mmCIF file of C-alpha atoms and ligand atoms in Angstrom:
data_model
loop_
_atom_site.group_PDB
_atom_site.id
_atom_site.type_symbol
_atom_site.label_atom_id
_atom_site.label_comp_id
_atom_site.label_asym_id
_atom_site.label_seq_id
_atom_site.Cartn_x
_atom_site.Cartn_y
_atom_site.Cartn_z
ATOM 1 C CA UNK S 1500 172.925 41.349 183.228
ATOM 2 C CA UNK S 1501 176.662 40.752 182.956
ATOM 3 C CA UNK S 1502 176.438 38.408 185.889
ATOM 4 C CA UNK S 1503 173.433 36.627 184.430
ATOM 5 C CA UNK S 1504 175.145 36.139 181.077
ATOM 6 C CA UNK S 1505 178.229 34.812 182.767
ATOM 7 C CA UNK S 1506 176.099 32.473 184.811
ATOM 8 C CA UNK S 1507 174.244 31.223 181.745
ATOM 9 C CA UNK S 1508 177.478 30.722 179.904
ATOM 10 C CA UNK S 1509 178.936 28.823 182.825
ATOM 11 C CA UNK S 1510 175.852 26.639 183.075
ATOM 12 C CA UNK S 1511 175.843 25.949 179.353
ATOM 13 C CA UNK S 1512 179.495 25.024 179.481
ATOM 14 C CA UNK S 1513 178.737 22.682 182.307
ATOM 15 C CA UNK S 1514 175.906 20.926 180.580
ATOM 16 C CA UNK S 1515 177.098 21.006 176.999
ATOM 17 C CA UNK S 1516 178.675 17.739 176.038
ATOM 18 C CA UNK S 1517 182.238 18.133 174.999
ATOM 19 C CA UNK S 1518 183.114 17.340 171.443
ATOM 20 C CA UNK S 1519 183.657 13.628 171.013
ATOM 21 C CA UNK S 1520 186.566 12.704 168.788
ATOM 22 C CA UNK S 1521 185.736 9.550 166.883
ATOM 23 C CA UNK S 1522 188.417 7.753 164.892
ATOM 24 C CA UNK S 1523 187.411 5.741 161.852
ATOM 25 C CA UNK S 1524 189.758 2.774 161.830
ATOM 26 C CA UNK S 1525 190.292 -0.425 159.917
ATOM 27 C CA UNK S 1526 192.340 -2.159 157.256
ATOM 28 C CA UNK S 1527 192.887 -0.519 153.849
ATOM 29 C CA UNK S 1528 189.878 -0.515 151.516
ATOM 30 C CA UNK S 1529 187.305 -1.373 154.173
ATOM 31 C CA UNK S 1530 185.426 1.796 153.217
ATOM 32 C CA UNK S 1531 186.565 4.176 155.953
ATOM 33 C CA UNK S 1532 186.735 7.259 153.767
ATOM 34 C CA UNK S 1533 183.461 6.437 152.033
ATOM 35 C CA UNK S 1534 181.879 6.240 155.485
ATOM 36 C CA UNK S 1535 183.582 9.420 156.728
ATOM 37 C CA UNK S 1536 182.313 11.245 153.658
ATOM 38 C CA UNK S 1537 178.791 9.980 154.121
ATOM 39 C CA UNK S 1538 178.683 11.040 157.766
ATOM 40 C CA UNK S 1539 180.181 14.410 156.959
ATOM 41 C CA UNK S 1540 177.847 14.992 153.992
ATOM 42 C CA UNK S 1541 174.766 13.933 155.927
ATOM 43 C CA UNK S 1542 175.364 16.510 158.660
ATOM 44 C CA UNK S 1543 177.501 19.270 157.155
ATOM 45 C CA UNK S 1544 176.901 18.915 153.425
ATOM 46 C CA UNK S 1545 180.608 18.579 152.755
ATOM 47 C CA UNK S 1546 182.732 15.461 152.114
ATOM 48 C CA UNK S 1547 185.907 14.753 154.018
ATOM 49 C CA UNK S 1548 188.394 13.037 151.732
ATOM 50 C CA UNK S 1549 188.921 10.999 148.625
ATOM 51 C CA UNK S 1550 187.790 7.379 148.528
ATOM 52 C CA UNK S 1551 189.242 5.012 145.961
ATOM 53 C CA UNK S 1552 189.719 1.375 145.060
ATOM 54 C CA UNK S 1553 193.489 1.763 145.428
ATOM 55 C CA UNK S 1554 194.583 0.654 148.903
ATOM 56 C CA UNK S 1555 196.146 3.372 151.056
ATOM 57 C CA UNK S 1556 194.449 6.193 149.150
ATOM 58 C CA UNK S 1557 194.207 7.915 152.533
ATOM 59 C CA UNK S 1558 197.783 8.367 153.678
ATOM 60 C CA UNK S 1559 197.220 11.203 156.131
ATOM 61 C CA UNK S 1560 194.554 11.415 158.800
ATOM 62 C CA UNK S 1561 191.814 13.945 158.103
ATOM 63 C CA UNK S 1562 189.417 15.378 160.567
ATOM 64 C CA UNK S 1563 186.202 17.315 160.401
ATOM 65 C CA UNK S 1564 185.052 19.119 163.508
ATOM 66 C CA UNK S 1565 181.567 20.160 164.541
ATOM 67 C CA UNK S 1566 179.628 17.317 163.017
ATOM 68 C CA UNK S 1567 176.471 17.544 165.059
ATOM 69 C CA UNK S 1568 174.544 14.320 164.846
ATOM 70 C CA UNK S 1569 170.909 14.197 165.903
ATOM 71 C CA UNK S 1570 169.309 10.826 166.481
ATOM 72 C CA UNK S 1571 167.040 9.133 168.983
ATOM 73 C CA UNK S 1572 166.012 12.453 170.487
ATOM 74 C CA UNK S 1573 169.512 13.680 171.369
ATOM 75 C CA UNK S 1574 172.337 15.421 169.653
ATOM 76 C CA UNK S 1575 176.061 15.082 170.005
ATOM 77 C CA UNK S 1576 178.890 17.140 168.636
ATOM 78 C CA UNK S 1577 181.429 14.888 166.926
ATOM 79 C CA UNK S 1578 184.887 15.386 165.580
ATOM 80 C CA UNK S 1579 185.287 12.702 162.926
ATOM 81 C CA UNK S 1580 188.796 11.523 162.102
ATOM 82 C CA UNK S 1581 189.307 9.450 158.960
ATOM 83 C CA UNK S 1582 192.548 7.520 159.413
ATOM 84 C CA UNK S 1583 194.835 5.741 156.942
ATOM 85 C CA UNK S 1584 194.305 1.973 156.742
ATOM 86 C CA UNK S 1585 196.427 -0.104 159.075
ATOM 87 C CA UNK S 1586 198.485 -2.929 157.581
ATOM 88 C CA UNK S 1587 201.336 -5.197 158.671
ATOM 89 C CA UNK S 1588 202.951 -5.124 155.239
ATOM 90 C CA UNK S 1589 203.084 -2.778 152.297
ATOM 91 C CA UNK S 1590 204.516 -3.978 149.015
ATOM 92 C CA UNK S 1591 205.023 -1.370 146.324
ATOM 93 C CA UNK S 1592 204.829 -4.112 143.657
ATOM 94 C CA UNK S 1593 201.098 -4.378 144.362
ATOM 95 C CA UNK S 1594 200.550 -0.815 143.205
ATOM 96 C CA UNK S 1595 202.502 -1.476 140.018
ATOM 97 C CA UNK S 1596 200.811 -4.775 139.229
ATOM 98 C CA UNK S 1597 197.284 -4.104 140.388
ATOM 99 C CA UNK S 1598 196.945 -0.382 139.859
ATOM 100 C CA UNK S 1599 199.231 0.388 136.966
ATOM 101 C CA UNK S 1600 201.525 2.825 138.719
ATOM 102 C CA UNK S 1601 205.081 3.210 137.566
ATOM 103 C CA UNK S 1602 207.748 2.005 139.972
ATOM 104 C CA UNK S 1603 208.738 5.410 141.238
ATOM 105 C CA UNK S 1604 205.175 6.461 141.870
ATOM 106 C CA UNK S 1605 204.454 3.124 143.573
ATOM 107 C CA UNK S 1606 207.436 3.479 145.879
ATOM 108 C CA UNK S 1607 206.377 6.968 146.932
ATOM 109 C CA UNK S 1608 202.832 5.750 147.465
ATOM 110 C CA UNK S 1609 204.083 2.819 149.581
ATOM 111 C CA UNK S 1610 206.393 5.049 151.608
ATOM 112 C CA UNK S 1611 203.569 7.461 152.374
ATOM 113 C CA UNK S 1612 201.350 4.524 153.240
ATOM 114 C CA UNK S 1613 203.824 3.310 155.891
ATOM 115 C CA UNK S 1614 203.863 6.796 157.399
ATOM 116 C CA UNK S 1615 200.069 6.820 157.301
ATOM 117 C CA UNK S 1616 199.892 3.648 159.377
ATOM 118 C CA UNK S 1617 202.161 5.193 161.990
ATOM 119 C CA UNK S 1618 200.002 8.320 162.052
ATOM 120 C CA UNK S 1619 196.822 6.280 162.437
ATOM 121 C CA UNK S 1620 198.328 4.465 165.411
ATOM 122 C CA UNK S 1621 199.319 7.790 167.002
ATOM 123 C CA UNK S 1622 195.745 9.042 166.684
ATOM 124 C CA UNK S 1623 194.586 6.239 168.963
ATOM 125 C CA UNK S 1624 195.892 8.321 171.871
ATOM 126 C CA UNK S 1625 193.694 11.252 170.883
ATOM 127 C CA UNK S 1626 190.290 9.772 170.113
ATOM 128 C CA UNK S 1627 187.411 9.192 172.528
ATOM 129 C CA UNK S 1628 185.844 6.367 170.566
ATOM 130 C CA UNK S 1629 186.312 4.286 167.441
ATOM 131 C CA UNK S 1630 184.242 3.197 164.489
ATOM 132 C CA UNK S 1631 186.039 0.058 163.395
ATOM 133 C CA UNK S 1632 185.218 -0.534 159.746
ATOM 134 C CA UNK S 1633 185.364 -4.047 158.339
ATOM 135 C CA UNK S 1634 184.591 -5.247 154.842
ATOM 136 C CA UNK S 1635 181.767 -7.719 155.461
ATOM 137 C CA UNK S 1636 182.716 -9.617 152.320
ATOM 138 C CA UNK S 1637 186.132 -10.452 153.796
ATOM 139 C CA UNK S 1638 187.439 -12.687 156.551
ATOM 140 C CA UNK S 1639 186.990 -10.737 159.807
ATOM 141 C CA UNK S 1640 189.839 -12.543 161.585
ATOM 142 C CA UNK S 1641 192.582 -10.628 159.829
ATOM 143 C CA UNK S 1642 195.487 -9.542 161.984
ATOM 144 C CA UNK S 1643 194.660 -5.848 161.745
ATOM 145 C CA UNK S 1644 191.107 -6.272 163.035
ATOM 146 C CA UNK S 1645 192.208 -8.554 165.835
ATOM 147 C CA UNK S 1646 195.098 -6.311 166.889
ATOM 148 C CA UNK S 1647 192.921 -3.208 166.763
ATOM 149 C CA UNK S 1648 190.152 -4.773 168.834
ATOM 150 C CA UNK S 1649 192.679 -5.950 171.416
ATOM 151 C CA UNK S 1650 194.096 -2.444 171.723
ATOM 152 C CA UNK S 1651 190.718 -0.718 171.829
ATOM 153 C CA UNK S 1652 189.681 -3.051 174.627
ATOM 154 C CA UNK S 1653 192.930 -2.566 176.521
ATOM 155 C CA UNK S 1654 192.409 1.207 176.288
ATOM 156 C CA UNK S 1655 188.737 0.875 177.164
ATOM 157 C CA UNK S 1656 187.808 2.985 174.134
ATOM 158 C CA UNK S 1657 184.117 2.742 173.228
ATOM 159 C CA UNK S 1658 183.963 0.857 169.947
ATOM 160 C CA UNK S 1659 181.291 0.233 167.357
ATOM 161 C CA UNK S 1660 182.087 -2.268 164.629
ATOM 162 C CA UNK S 1661 180.840 -1.402 161.170
ATOM 163 C CA UNK S 1662 180.062 -4.355 158.915
ATOM 164 C CA UNK S 1663 180.405 -2.434 155.662
ATOM 165 C CA UNK S 1664 179.637 -3.287 152.037
ATOM 166 C CA UNK S 1665 176.515 -5.285 152.827
ATOM 167 C CA UNK S 1666 175.251 -4.355 149.362
ATOM 168 C CA UNK S 1667 177.672 -6.998 148.086
ATOM 169 C CA UNK S 1668 176.068 -10.375 147.622
ATOM 170 C CA UNK S 1669 178.954 -12.257 149.255
ATOM 171 C CA UNK S 1670 178.898 -10.071 152.363
ATOM 172 C CA UNK S 1671 178.141 -11.666 155.702
ATOM 173 C CA UNK S 1672 177.691 -9.248 158.605
ATOM 174 C CA UNK S 1673 176.728 -12.224 160.802
ATOM 175 C CA UNK S 1674 180.268 -13.576 160.472
ATOM 176 C CA UNK S 1675 181.607 -10.346 161.918
ATOM 177 C CA UNK S 1676 179.057 -10.356 164.696
ATOM 178 C CA UNK S 1677 180.002 -13.938 165.601
ATOM 179 C CA UNK S 1678 183.702 -13.141 165.497
ATOM 180 C CA UNK S 1679 183.454 -10.195 167.897
ATOM 181 C CA UNK S 1680 180.288 -10.762 169.920
ATOM 182 C CA UNK S 1681 181.447 -8.442 172.700
ATOM 183 C CA UNK S 1682 180.879 -5.350 170.528
ATOM 184 C CA UNK S 1683 177.925 -3.764 168.811
ATOM 185 C CA UNK S 1684 178.050 -4.500 165.093
ATOM 186 C CA UNK S 1685 176.114 -2.273 162.702
ATOM 187 C CA UNK S 1686 175.635 -3.554 159.140
ATOM 188 C CA UNK S 1687 175.725 -0.752 156.583
ATOM 189 C CA UNK S 1688 176.553 0.102 153.041
ATOM 190 C CA UNK S 1689 178.590 3.283 153.186
ATOM 191 C CA UNK S 1690 178.270 3.421 149.427
ATOM 192 C CA UNK S 1691 174.463 3.341 149.226
ATOM 193 C CA UNK S 1692 173.742 4.780 152.651
ATOM 194 C CA UNK S 1693 171.804 1.737 153.772
ATOM 195 C CA UNK S 1694 171.830 1.326 157.564
ATOM 196 C CA UNK S 1695 173.112 4.828 158.351
ATOM 197 C CA UNK S 1696 170.153 5.633 160.609
ATOM 198 C CA UNK S 1697 171.042 2.676 162.791
ATOM 199 C CA UNK S 1698 174.633 3.781 162.846
ATOM 200 C CA UNK S 1699 173.752 7.307 163.987
ATOM 201 C CA UNK S 1700 171.612 5.877 166.766
ATOM 202 C CA UNK S 1701 174.471 3.612 167.805
ATOM 203 C CA UNK S 1702 176.920 6.535 167.768
ATOM 204 C CA UNK S 1703 174.675 8.490 170.116
ATOM 205 C CA UNK S 1704 174.172 5.454 172.311
ATOM 206 C CA UNK S 1705 177.805 4.351 172.613
ATOM 207 C CA UNK S 1706 179.695 7.630 172.214
ATOM 208 C CA UNK S 1707 177.227 10.283 173.303
ATOM 209 C CA UNK Y 1122 230.014 -38.121 153.756
ATOM 210 C CA UNK Y 1123 227.149 -36.680 155.676
ATOM 211 C CA UNK Y 1124 226.122 -33.233 154.569
ATOM 212 C CA UNK Y 1125 225.568 -30.846 157.424
ATOM 213 C CA UNK Y 1126 222.688 -28.524 156.777
ATOM 214 C CA UNK Y 1127 223.154 -25.083 158.089
ATOM 215 C CA UNK Y 1128 221.388 -21.795 157.672
ATOM 216 C CA UNK Y 1129 222.765 -19.930 154.720
ATOM 217 C CA UNK Y 1130 222.524 -22.951 152.439
ATOM 218 C CA UNK Y 1131 219.567 -20.998 151.146
ATOM 219 C CA UNK Y 1132 217.520 -23.966 150.125
ATOM 220 C CA UNK Y 1133 215.065 -23.529 152.902
ATOM 221 C CA UNK Y 1134 213.590 -21.114 155.321
ATOM 222 C CA UNK Y 1135 214.670 -21.261 158.934
ATOM 223 C CA UNK Y 1136 211.851 -21.740 161.403
ATOM 224 C CA UNK Y 1137 212.822 -20.826 164.925
ATOM 225 C CA UNK Y 1138 210.752 -21.848 167.905
ATOM 226 C CA UNK Y 1139 211.026 -19.313 170.672
ATOM 227 C CA UNK Y 1140 210.113 -20.434 174.163
ATOM 228 C CA UNK Y 1141 208.099 -18.468 176.685
ATOM 229 C CA UNK Y 1142 211.209 -18.325 178.882
ATOM 230 C CA UNK Y 1143 213.219 -16.720 176.109
ATOM 231 C CA UNK Y 1144 210.445 -14.231 175.359
ATOM 232 C CA UNK Y 1145 210.085 -13.262 179.015
ATOM 233 C CA UNK Y 1146 213.823 -12.897 179.304
ATOM 234 C CA UNK Y 1147 213.861 -10.523 176.326
ATOM 235 C CA UNK Y 1148 211.450 -8.176 178.093
ATOM 236 C CA UNK Y 1149 211.418 -4.819 176.383
ATOM 237 C CA UNK Y 1150 213.845 -6.075 173.719
ATOM 238 C CA UNK Y 1151 211.223 -8.504 172.446
ATOM 239 C CA UNK Y 1152 210.004 -6.520 169.452
ATOM 240 C CA UNK Y 1153 213.552 -5.628 168.416
ATOM 241 C CA UNK Y 1154 214.585 -9.265 168.623
ATOM 242 C CA UNK Y 1155 211.587 -10.434 166.580
ATOM 243 C CA UNK Y 1156 212.087 -7.831 163.874
ATOM 244 C CA UNK Y 1157 215.802 -8.489 163.599
ATOM 245 C CA UNK Y 1158 215.148 -12.203 163.141
ATOM 246 C CA UNK Y 1159 212.341 -11.659 160.649
ATOM 247 C CA UNK Y 1160 214.430 -9.241 158.633
ATOM 248 C CA UNK Y 1161 217.051 -11.984 158.379
ATOM 249 C CA UNK Y 1162 214.390 -14.041 156.614
ATOM 250 C CA UNK Y 1163 213.465 -16.335 159.488
ATOM 251 C CA UNK Y 1164 210.016 -17.437 160.523
ATOM 252 C CA UNK Y 1165 209.490 -17.420 164.276
ATOM 253 C CA UNK Y 1166 207.024 -19.497 166.219
ATOM 254 C CA UNK Y 1167 206.412 -17.772 169.520
ATOM 255 C CA UNK Y 1168 205.245 -20.053 172.289
ATOM 256 C CA UNK Y 1169 203.612 -17.083 173.919
ATOM 257 C CA UNK Y 1170 202.334 -14.493 171.477
ATOM 258 C CA UNK Y 1171 202.347 -10.755 171.856
ATOM 259 C CA UNK Y 1172 199.943 -8.623 173.846
ATOM 260 C CA UNK Y 1173 197.758 -6.239 171.834
ATOM 261 C CA UNK Y 1174 199.985 -3.285 172.637
ATOM 262 C CA UNK Y 1175 203.098 -5.244 171.674
ATOM 263 C CA UNK Y 1176 201.409 -6.193 168.415
ATOM 264 C CA UNK Y 1177 200.713 -2.552 167.715
ATOM 265 C CA UNK Y 1178 204.347 -1.720 168.499
ATOM 266 C CA UNK Y 1179 205.400 -4.438 166.095
ATOM 267 C CA UNK Y 1180 203.230 -2.922 163.362
ATOM 268 C CA UNK Y 1181 204.462 0.603 164.065
ATOM 269 C CA UNK Y 1182 208.142 -0.299 164.088
ATOM 270 C CA UNK Y 1183 207.695 -2.554 161.050
ATOM 271 C CA UNK Y 1184 206.225 0.397 159.160
ATOM 272 C CA UNK Y 1185 209.153 2.599 160.062
ATOM 273 C CA UNK Y 1186 211.621 -0.040 158.838
ATOM 274 C CA UNK Y 1187 210.015 -1.094 155.558
ATOM 275 C CA UNK Y 1188 212.486 -0.176 152.849
ATOM 276 C CA UNK Y 1189 210.526 -1.550 149.871
ATOM 277 C CA UNK Y 1190 213.484 -3.588 148.659
ATOM 278 C CA UNK Y 1191 214.647 -5.999 151.303
ATOM 279 C CA UNK Y 1192 211.806 -5.704 153.797
ATOM 280 C CA UNK Y 1193 208.134 -5.238 152.967
ATOM 281 C CA UNK Y 1194 206.657 -6.028 156.360
ATOM 282 C CA UNK Y 1195 205.531 -8.877 158.533
ATOM 283 C CA UNK Y 1196 202.938 -11.593 158.357
ATOM 284 C CA UNK Y 1197 201.692 -12.614 161.777
ATOM 285 C CA UNK Y 1198 199.294 -15.526 161.811
ATOM 286 C CA UNK Y 1199 198.207 -16.145 165.352
ATOM 287 C CA UNK Y 1200 195.311 -16.287 167.720
ATOM 288 C CA UNK Y 1201 196.509 -13.334 169.755
ATOM 289 C CA UNK Y 1202 194.032 -10.928 171.164
ATOM 290 C CA UNK Y 1203 191.208 -13.270 170.375
ATOM 291 C CA UNK Y 1204 188.716 -12.407 173.058
ATOM 292 C CA UNK Y 1205 186.143 -14.867 171.832
ATOM 293 C CA UNK Y 1206 187.570 -17.514 174.137
ATOM 294 C CA UNK Y 1207 186.600 -15.668 177.275
ATOM 295 C CA UNK Y 1208 183.060 -16.064 178.457
ATOM 296 C CA UNK Y 1209 180.919 -13.063 179.176
ATOM 297 C CA UNK Y 1210 181.383 -13.457 182.921
ATOM 298 C CA UNK Y 1211 185.149 -13.531 182.610
ATOM 299 C CA UNK Y 1212 185.068 -10.425 180.469
ATOM 300 C CA UNK Y 1213 182.837 -8.676 182.950
ATOM 301 C CA UNK Y 1214 185.381 -9.531 185.616
ATOM 302 C CA UNK Y 1215 187.915 -7.697 183.507
ATOM 303 C CA UNK Y 1216 189.976 -10.748 182.659
ATOM 304 C CA UNK Y 1217 192.054 -10.483 179.540
ATOM 305 C CA UNK Y 1218 193.038 -13.630 177.688
ATOM 306 C CA UNK Y 1219 196.691 -14.629 177.912
ATOM 307 C CA UNK Y 1220 198.635 -14.092 174.691
ATOM 308 C CA UNK Y 1221 198.530 -17.221 172.585
ATOM 309 C CA UNK Y 1222 200.888 -18.975 170.259
ATOM 310 C CA UNK Y 1223 201.810 -16.896 167.275
ATOM 311 C CA UNK Y 1224 203.922 -17.057 164.143
ATOM 312 C CA UNK Y 1225 205.825 -14.066 162.803
ATOM 313 C CA UNK Y 1226 207.604 -14.063 159.499
ATOM 314 C CA UNK Y 1227 208.711 -11.805 156.670
ATOM 315 C CA UNK Y 1228 205.732 -10.909 154.489
ATOM 316 C CA UNK Y 1229 207.516 -11.886 151.278
ATOM 317 C CA UNK Y 1230 207.996 -15.465 152.537
ATOM 318 C CA UNK Y 1231 205.029 -16.204 154.732
ATOM 319 C CA UNK Y 1232 201.422 -15.973 153.722
ATOM 320 C CA UNK Y 1233 198.320 -16.635 155.781
ATOM 321 C CA UNK Y 1234 195.920 -18.615 153.640
ATOM 322 C CA UNK Y 1235 192.965 -19.213 155.862
ATOM 323 C CA UNK Y 1236 192.055 -18.224 159.307
ATOM 324 C CA UNK Y 1237 189.014 -18.670 161.463
ATOM 325 C CA UNK Y 1238 188.758 -18.461 165.213
ATOM 326 C CA UNK Y 1239 190.083 -21.999 165.610
ATOM 327 C CA UNK Y 1240 192.489 -22.900 162.852
ATOM 328 C CA UNK Y 1241 195.022 -21.018 160.818
ATOM 329 C CA UNK Y 1242 196.639 -22.111 157.621
ATOM 330 C CA UNK Y 1243 199.807 -20.372 156.550
ATOM 331 C CA UNK Y 1244 202.254 -21.088 153.786
ATOM 332 C CA UNK Y 1245 205.918 -20.516 153.288
ATOM 333 C CA UNK Y 1246 206.265 -19.468 149.707
ATOM 334 C CA UNK Y 1247 208.539 -21.431 147.438
ATOM 335 C CA UNK Y 1248 211.028 -19.850 145.150
ATOM 336 C CA UNK Y 1249 208.583 -19.714 142.236
ATOM 337 C CA UNK Y 1250 206.087 -17.742 144.244
ATOM 338 C CA UNK Y 1251 208.799 -15.357 145.198
ATOM 339 C CA UNK Y 1252 210.129 -14.787 141.713
ATOM 340 C CA UNK Y 1253 208.997 -11.227 141.630
ATOM 341 C CA UNK Y 1254 211.395 -10.475 144.441
ATOM 342 C CA UNK Y 1255 214.368 -12.374 143.025
ATOM 343 C CA UNK Y 1256 216.446 -9.391 142.139
ATOM 344 C CA UNK Y 1257 215.013 -7.178 144.772
ATOM 345 C CA UNK Y 1258 215.078 -9.022 148.071
ATOM 346 C CA UNK Y 1259 218.542 -10.112 148.931
ATOM 347 C CA UNK Y 1260 217.675 -12.316 151.885
ATOM 348 C CA UNK Y 1261 216.712 -14.993 149.395
ATOM 349 C CA UNK Y 1262 219.609 -14.532 147.032
ATOM 350 C CA UNK Y 1263 222.357 -17.107 146.682
ATOM 351 C CA UNK Y 1264 225.307 -14.803 146.531
ATOM 352 C CA UNK Y 1265 224.698 -13.471 149.975
ATOM 353 C CA UNK Y 1266 224.649 -16.286 152.466
ATOM 354 C CA UNK Y 1267 223.625 -15.198 155.917
ATOM 355 C CA UNK Y 1268 226.309 -14.796 158.504
ATOM 356 C CA UNK Y 1269 226.562 -16.982 161.575
ATOM 357 C CA UNK Y 1270 223.624 -16.696 163.920
ATOM 358 C CA UNK Y 1271 223.934 -13.899 166.421
ATOM 359 C CA UNK Y 1272 224.452 -14.453 170.118
ATOM 360 C CA UNK Y 1273 220.769 -14.099 170.922
ATOM 361 C CA UNK Y 1274 220.050 -16.918 168.526
ATOM 362 C CA UNK Y 1275 218.301 -19.996 169.823
ATOM 363 C CA UNK Y 1276 219.533 -23.030 168.031
HETATM 364 N N1 LIG O 1186 180.198 -2.238 147.306
HETATM 365 C C1 LIG O 1186 180.628 -1.354 148.188
HETATM 366 N N2 LIG O 1186 181.823 -0.752 148.009
HETATM 367 C C2 LIG O 1186 182.238 0.131 148.934
HETATM 368 C C3 LIG O 1186 181.459 0.455 150.072
HETATM 369 N N3 LIG O 1186 182.166 1.358 150.808
HETATM 370 C C4 LIG O 1186 183.301 1.592 150.140
HETATM 371 N N4 LIG O 1186 183.351 0.871 149.006
HETATM 372 C C5 LIG O 1186 184.418 0.858 147.983
HETATM 373 O O1 LIG O 1186 185.599 0.310 148.552
HETATM 374 C C6 LIG O 1186 186.750 0.980 148.021
HETATM 375 C C7 LIG O 1186 187.569 1.551 149.157
HETATM 376 O O2 LIG O 1186 186.835 2.579 149.776
HETATM 377 P P1 LIG O 1186 187.529 3.676 150.684
HETATM 378 O O3 LIG O 1186 186.443 4.445 151.352
HETATM 379 O O4 LIG O 1186 188.540 4.445 149.912
HETATM 380 O O5 LIG O 1186 188.261 2.711 151.724
HETATM 381 P P2 LIG O 1186 189.335 3.082 152.873
HETATM 382 O O6 LIG O 1186 190.660 2.672 152.340
HETATM 383 O O7 LIG O 1186 188.935 2.214 154.035
HETATM 384 O O8 LIG O 1186 189.222 4.541 153.161
HETATM 385 C C8 LIG O 1186 186.227 2.045 147.081
HETATM 386 O O9 LIG O 1186 186.296 1.529 145.779
HETATM 387 C C9 LIG O 1186 184.807 2.252 147.544
HETATM 388 O O10 LIG O 1186 183.957 2.695 146.524
HETATM 389 C C10 LIG O 1186 180.189 -0.198 150.232
HETATM 390 O O11 LIG O 1186 179.446 -0.003 151.182
HETATM 391 N N5 LIG O 1186 179.841 -1.093 149.249
HETATM 392 MG MG1 LIG O 1187 190.623 6.010 153.136
#
């Protein structure tokens, strides 16, 4: 019996897919945390972090392990990592002018945001795949998207592009698809949940 | 008498064109060189842009050097990393596109206006646009003219 159990355990270990670490990446405010929360809620019942209209709300990476996604007849165990938005510049004045923070608060926020970007970049070494979130109502050719795609390709990391916010009238997921035709693009609204089924299928297909 | 315009007169923004030869020569010092120049308030036009991993290094090091007063980051209009140019066959063969021309400047001076896969419009902000930084970013202030260009300078 001991032998049999050990054998079964060994076999299970052999056949069980390892946990896939998936990083949610993109520029600030693309909807990364909203998406991370939706995925986490859909499969574990719990959210992951705080989403907000203030850029760089997420200033530390957050991960949730054991998110077991079932779609298209298979299931995969994911570790979802919500990362801080990547930017090439961070100006504390923006937080004062656009979000009514006082100067001191804005400076702290901006400082933490710069550290968040560095942390997000570090996480690239640890993930097995990336959900690259873009705001479909914005120009897809921004430097962050282009730089990220270049690096994901250079590292041969499986990537699925999320064309988010398609509930907005001015959104154009086709523009994203045309800009990066070499990758799968899944149009969703992380806010309403529209398109999530397609996303889960794509996650199983490209990351599973 | 003819007036000789030199950097430090502070009326304009210096735009430095950096050749491929210079960039290759810089090797691993490339990012340091670029950031030092940009932090001096110069806009660089790189004949050969950065590779994706160099771009990421530039972002990472920029983030660690932002001080919220004199340096708020970089603006980098360019076509770098744009894979669209390569056909499917070339991509299947594992070809990566060569880095393309790229502009790097201080984010408080340079602003990308419009960008599609084929054209980029960027603007160097005039003094009025920069008013909010007047007392906070000293690279544009009149009392502190920049020193003579360093030895790595290409003039
Ligand atoms: N209309 C719309 N807004 C969204 C959607 N996803 C996120 N948002 C909003 O975009 C803002 C930024 O979202 P957040 O998840 O914090 O972005 P992050 O910075 O990428 O993590 C918030 O105000 C969200 O409510 C979406 O699918 N549609
Ligand atoms: Mg977030």
